Amino acid sequence: MVDEREPASGDPHRRGRRTAEELLPADELVQLLDADGVRHEHPRYTAEVGDDALRELYRWMNVVRAVDRESIHLQRQGQLGVYASGLGQEAAQVGSASALADADWVFPSYRELGVGMVRGVDPVRLLHLNRGTWLADHDPHEHGFAPPSIPIGTQALHAVGFALGALFDGAPIVAVTYLGDGATSEGDTHEALTFAGVMGAPVVFFVQNNQYAISVPVEEQTAAPTLAHKGVGYGIPAVRVDGNDVLGTYAVTREAVDRARAGEGPTLIEAVTYRREAHTTSDDADRYRPREEVEAAEARDPILRMARYLRANDLLDDAAEREVQDAAARLAGEVRARLYDAPHGDPRELFSHVYVDPTGHFEEQAALLERELGERGQAPR
Amino acid sequence: MTVTLAQALNSALHDAMTDDDRVLVLGEDVGRLGGVFRITDGLRDTFGVRRCFDTPLAESGIIGTAIGLAMYGFRPVPELQFDGFSYPAFEQIVSHLAKLRNRSRGTLRLPVTIRIPYGGGIGAVEHHSESPETYWVHTAGLKVVTPATPQDGYSLLREAIASDDPVVFLEPKRRYWSRGEAELPARTEPMHRAVVRRPGRDVSVLCYGPMLATALEAAEAAEARGWSLEVVDLRSLSPLDTDTITASVRRTGRAVVVHEAPRTLGMGAEVAARIQEAAFYHLEAPVLRVTGFDTPYPAAMLEEYWLPDVDRLLDAVERSLTY
């Protein structure tokens, strides 16, 4: 008979229970860097990063923004079918992704270009999803970055399952799933938080509250005081952080990931930010929000405040700034060139990856396609 | 020795977990209770709470979590407690389990076997007697198999768990307690092969899962009327073994497909279409379908009027023979 009193880390059903007081998120946002670039201390969350790492966070945010902007241009020029911009969310994505270890895994939605890039995924490979070359192109195992999940909230469950796998295996691996504010209404998110809480899975739910689910504002998404308050219902500690503060998002994610790795279970993070572009390039945001609101969000820009901070601390000068911008522009240019020159998908691949063992499934239909390709003058392989 | 289908399935799980420590069982009540049908009985005691564990009551959560476990490297065998409760997991199965390998251009493997007790005939309340196989068969990326005998229950489940592709494993719950001769561990025909259970000359009866016993009973009764029925057990609904099906129809010239699921777009539609594509000139009569009605599954006292039985099957056989 199995001993039911195994320690929490060894039992899929965590026995320890936190009190409501322990779980309630603080009223105040965690903010280590305000909109003016002034650094603040926090008793619990400290971004212990050296000067090089500070510059690296800054560089990444600029690079991500340049590729994001380029992607919008590429869509306007017909090179991408549709693109979901993360403009304004660079601190949320770069800060959190920088807090992960190489062996950790990310379970993203479709707006996580910045997270993917920090994980080392070639942005061109991510953009093939938008170009329509392939449904996804990168190797998830190489970067610990799952294929972006388009059905909202569904990837949270994969993160929980993956984290349980690591827990059962005794591996120091954490899964992080990225969700939007809209995703917190989905049933799968609810089930994922429930499972993670009960089983003590080493998983971090990183919610980028960018204020809108396409056109519906977060106020109409939930009656909860904040999205972080939802954690109480699942027995999961939650924290709200200024999502435009790259040091804050780094610090709270780092703390959550460290605790998960130490066997202390899941965390829910609400990163309060703002989606400055439309939902996607197919959306018209002027139909549901005033321009002034977007302009107000620009004043809270994550890159601007980091630049102010770095300059005030002699970590950035004009020459270094030029270098960052040049490098970002160069990469964006490369992305553009490589997407223009990228191959088209091979129709024969339609049958290649559906099953490990496709025996009995496609013989006739693959032969039909081959005949059709022959008639179009595309020589058989 | 004789074993029940339930015992054979339990043995298959036990042996698969013994042979491969990456095999995990998860679901509602599969642990302490051993499953509401006792298919997972004893697994938690033998293998521990990490290998066989109860989940919160959420079917999408069970399948989504199994997907993540598979992405990590485990070989999960989730149970969905009843056919009618597989629907909350529909999105995870259709949008992710079936598609992640293709989406990732072949870099991900999803060796997940979803066990679902299905079908009627047990006098249950609503949602406990459904035949949802068409949904899974219609979904590219899944394999769908269903055993009708204890030997096949063991063998198909072992093969499904060993498969690197996701398999929906449909267990005919009204046959859980039917006994059959079986030496376990049993190895029967390969997973995606249909099998002729009873050779015959006049009409091919194509069936699977809970309807095999009905078809064999009908064949016995038909014998007395001088009709020789060939009973083919499909076993694998996706992929379908078209060769075995059409070979039988070429021999007999007549075909009747039988299943519990409603008629419209049921397996019978696909089987009939394949037969007429592959064996048109061998047919002496239209392919007929013997199925549940195109109505919601009825209350328990009415299910005997809804479910296909020996009489409905023999009626179709007669119509085929006298066409």
Tab-separated table of N, CA and C in Angstrom, chain A residues 43-94:
chain	number	residue	atom	x	y	z
A	43	PRO	N	10.184	45.099	-0.639
A	43	PRO	CA	10.680	44.211	0.422
A	43	PRO	C	10.859	42.757	-0.039
A	44	ARG	N	10.058	42.322	-0.972
A	44	ARG	CA	10.099	40.912	-1.348
A	44	ARG	C	10.757	40.670	-2.704
A	45	TYR	N	10.476	41.567	-3.639
A	45	TYR	CA	10.944	41.328	-5.009
A	45	TYR	C	12.113	42.249	-5.321
A	46	THR	N	13.253	41.631	-5.572
A	46	THR	CA	14.447	42.410	-5.892
A	46	THR	C	15.021	41.889	-7.197
A	47	ALA	N	15.230	42.794	-8.119
A	47	ALA	CA	15.855	42.387	-9.384
A	47	ALA	C	17.358	42.511	-9.231
A	48	GLU	N	17.970	41.403	-8.824
A	48	GLU	CA	19.419	41.442	-8.643
A	48	GLU	C	20.103	41.132	-9.959
A	49	VAL	N	20.220	42.158	-10.772
A	49	VAL	CA	20.848	41.977	-12.075
A	49	VAL	C	21.986	42.982	-12.227
A	50	GLY	N	23.055	42.514	-12.818
A	50	GLY	CA	24.227	43.362	-13.010
A	50	GLY	C	24.009	44.329	-14.161
A	51	ASP	N	25.013	45.194	-14.354
A	51	ASP	CA	24.895	46.223	-15.389
A	51	ASP	C	24.719	45.624	-16.778
A	52	ASP	N	25.480	44.585	-17.051
A	52	ASP	CA	25.370	43.970	-18.380
A	52	ASP	C	23.980	43.411	-18.605
A	53	ALA	N	23.442	42.785	-17.555
A	53	ALA	CA	22.106	42.203	-17.683
A	53	ALA	C	21.056	43.298	-17.872
A	54	LEU	N	21.252	44.442	-17.212
A	54	LEU	CA	20.329	45.562	-17.403
A	54	LEU	C	20.350	46.028	-18.859
A	55	ARG	N	21.541	46.144	-19.390
A	55	ARG	CA	21.657	46.569	-20.788
A	55	ARG	C	21.068	45.519	-21.730
A	56	GLU	N	21.235	44.252	-21.320
A	56	GLU	CA	20.709	43.157	-22.139
A	56	GLU	C	19.170	43.198	-22.176
A	57	LEU	N	18.551	43.470	-21.039
A	57	LEU	CA	17.087	43.602	-21.000
A	57	LEU	C	16.638	44.731	-21.926
A	58	TYR	N	17.380	45.824	-21.875
A	58	TYR	CA	17.058	46.980	-22.711
A	58	TYR	C	17.206	46.626	-24.198
A	59	ARG	N	18.326	45.963	-24.514
A	59	ARG	CA	18.576	45.575	-25.899
A	59	ARG	C	17.454	44.677	-26.419
A	60	TRP	N	17.077	43.667	-25.615
A	60	TRP	CA	16.038	42.742	-26.047
A	60	TRP	C	14.722	43.464	-26.326
A	61	MET	N	14.351	44.388	-25.440
A	61	MET	CA	13.072	45.087	-25.651
A	61	MET	C	13.093	45.857	-26.972
A	62	ASN	N	14.236	46.456	-27.268
A	62	ASN	CA	14.334	47.204	-28.527
A	62	ASN	C	14.302	46.284	-29.745
A	63	VAL	N	15.000	45.170	-29.632
A	63	VAL	CA	15.035	44.216	-30.743
A	63	VAL	C	13.635	43.662	-31.003
A	64	VAL	N	12.963	43.299	-29.916
A	64	VAL	CA	11.610	42.740	-30.043
A	64	VAL	C	10.685	43.780	-30.687
A	65	ARG	N	10.809	45.039	-30.229
A	65	ARG	CA	9.930	46.071	-30.792
A	65	ARG	C	10.206	46.278	-32.284
A	66	ALA	N	11.471	46.218	-32.669
A	66	ALA	CA	11.798	46.430	-34.082
A	66	ALA	C	11.225	45.301	-34.950
A	67	VAL	N	11.353	44.076	-34.484
A	67	VAL	CA	10.824	42.947	-35.268
A	67	VAL	C	9.302	42.992	-35.276
A	68	ASP	N	8.718	43.407	-34.156
A	68	ASP	CA	7.257	43.538	-34.076
A	68	ASP	C	6.776	44.570	-35.101
A	69	ARG	N	7.451	45.713	-35.153
A	69	ARG	CA	7.043	46.772	-36.084
A	69	ARG	C	7.223	46.292	-37.524
A	70	GLU	N	8.341	45.610	-37.758
A	70	GLU	CA	8.609	45.091	-39.098
A	70	GLU	C	7.517	44.104	-39.524
A	71	SER	N	7.054	43.332	-38.560
A	71	SER	CA	6.024	42.332	-38.860
A	71	SER	C	4.726	43.000	-39.293
A	72	ILE	N	4.408	44.135	-38.657
A	72	ILE	CA	3.204	44.877	-39.072
A	72	ILE	C	3.382	45.370	-40.511
A	73	HIS	N	4.571	45.892	-40.791
A	73	HIS	CA	4.836	46.353	-42.166
A	73	HIS	C	4.719	45.200	-43.155
A	74	LEU	N	5.279	44.070	-42.773
A	74	LEU	CA	5.246	42.911	-43.676
A	74	LEU	C	3.808	42.471	-43.937
A	75	GLN	N	2.969	42.606	-42.938
A	75	GLN	CA	1.552	42.257	-43.154
A	75	GLN	C	0.922	43.265	-44.109
A	76	ARG	N	1.219	44.560	-43.904
A	76	ARG	CA	0.640	45.584	-44.772
A	76	ARG	C	1.072	45.387	-46.222
A	77	GLN	N	2.258	44.806	-46.390
A	77	GLN	CA	2.769	44.601	-47.749
A	77	GLN	C	2.394	43.233	-48.308
A	78	GLY	N	1.567	42.524	-47.581
A	78	GLY	CA	1.080	41.248	-48.108
A	78	GLY	C	1.983	40.062	-47.851
A	79	GLN	N	3.043	40.259	-47.081
A	79	GLN	CA	3.953	39.141	-46.824
A	79	GLN	C	3.481	38.259	-45.674
A	80	LEU	N	2.699	38.814	-44.776
A	80	LEU	CA	2.103	38.019	-43.691
A	80	LEU	C	0.583	38.123	-43.819
A	81	GLY	N	-0.111	37.053	-43.518
A	81	GLY	CA	-1.566	37.066	-43.629
A	81	GLY	C	-2.200	37.921	-42.541
A	82	VAL	N	-1.680	37.760	-41.345
A	82	VAL	CA	-2.208	38.490	-40.202
A	82	VAL	C	-1.105	38.499	-39.147
A	83	TYR	N	-1.101	39.531	-38.294
A	83	TYR	CA	-0.084	39.573	-37.244
A	83	TYR	C	-0.678	40.200	-35.981
A	84	ALA	N	-0.355	39.591	-34.833
A	84	ALA	CA	-0.836	40.091	-33.547
A	84	ALA	C	0.331	40.772	-32.834
A	85	SER	N	0.292	42.091	-32.790
A	85	SER	CA	1.411	42.863	-32.255
A	85	SER	C	1.446	42.842	-30.725
A	86	GLY	N	2.656	42.897	-30.199
A	86	GLY	CA	2.856	42.996	-28.754
A	86	GLY	C	3.396	44.363	-28.372
A	87	LEU	N	3.146	45.371	-29.206
A	87	LEU	CA	3.666	46.709	-28.922
A	87	LEU	C	3.182	47.189	-27.557
A	88	GLY	N	4.112	47.578	-26.718
A	88	GLY	CA	3.778	48.029	-25.369
A	88	GLY	C	3.926	46.936	-24.321
A	89	GLN	N	4.049	45.682	-24.776
A	89	GLN	CA	4.139	44.556	-23.846
A	89	GLN	C	5.568	43.993	-23.768
A	90	GLU	N	6.536	44.761	-24.250
A	90	GLU	CA	7.905	44.244	-24.322
A	90	GLU	C	8.480	43.944	-22.941
A	91	ALA	N	8.175	44.787	-21.964
A	91	ALA	CA	8.736	44.553	-20.625
A	91	ALA	C	8.149	43.289	-20.010
A	92	ALA	N	6.841	43.083	-20.227
A	92	ALA	CA	6.194	41.887	-19.688
A	92	ALA	C	6.837	40.642	-20.276
A	93	GLN	N	7.075	40.670	-21.573
A	93	GLN	CA	7.582	39.472	-22.239
A	93	GLN	C	9.082	39.267	-22.014
A	94	VAL	N	9.852	40.313	-22.195
A	94	VAL	CA	11.310	40.174	-22.063
A	94	VAL	C	11.700	39.931	-20.598
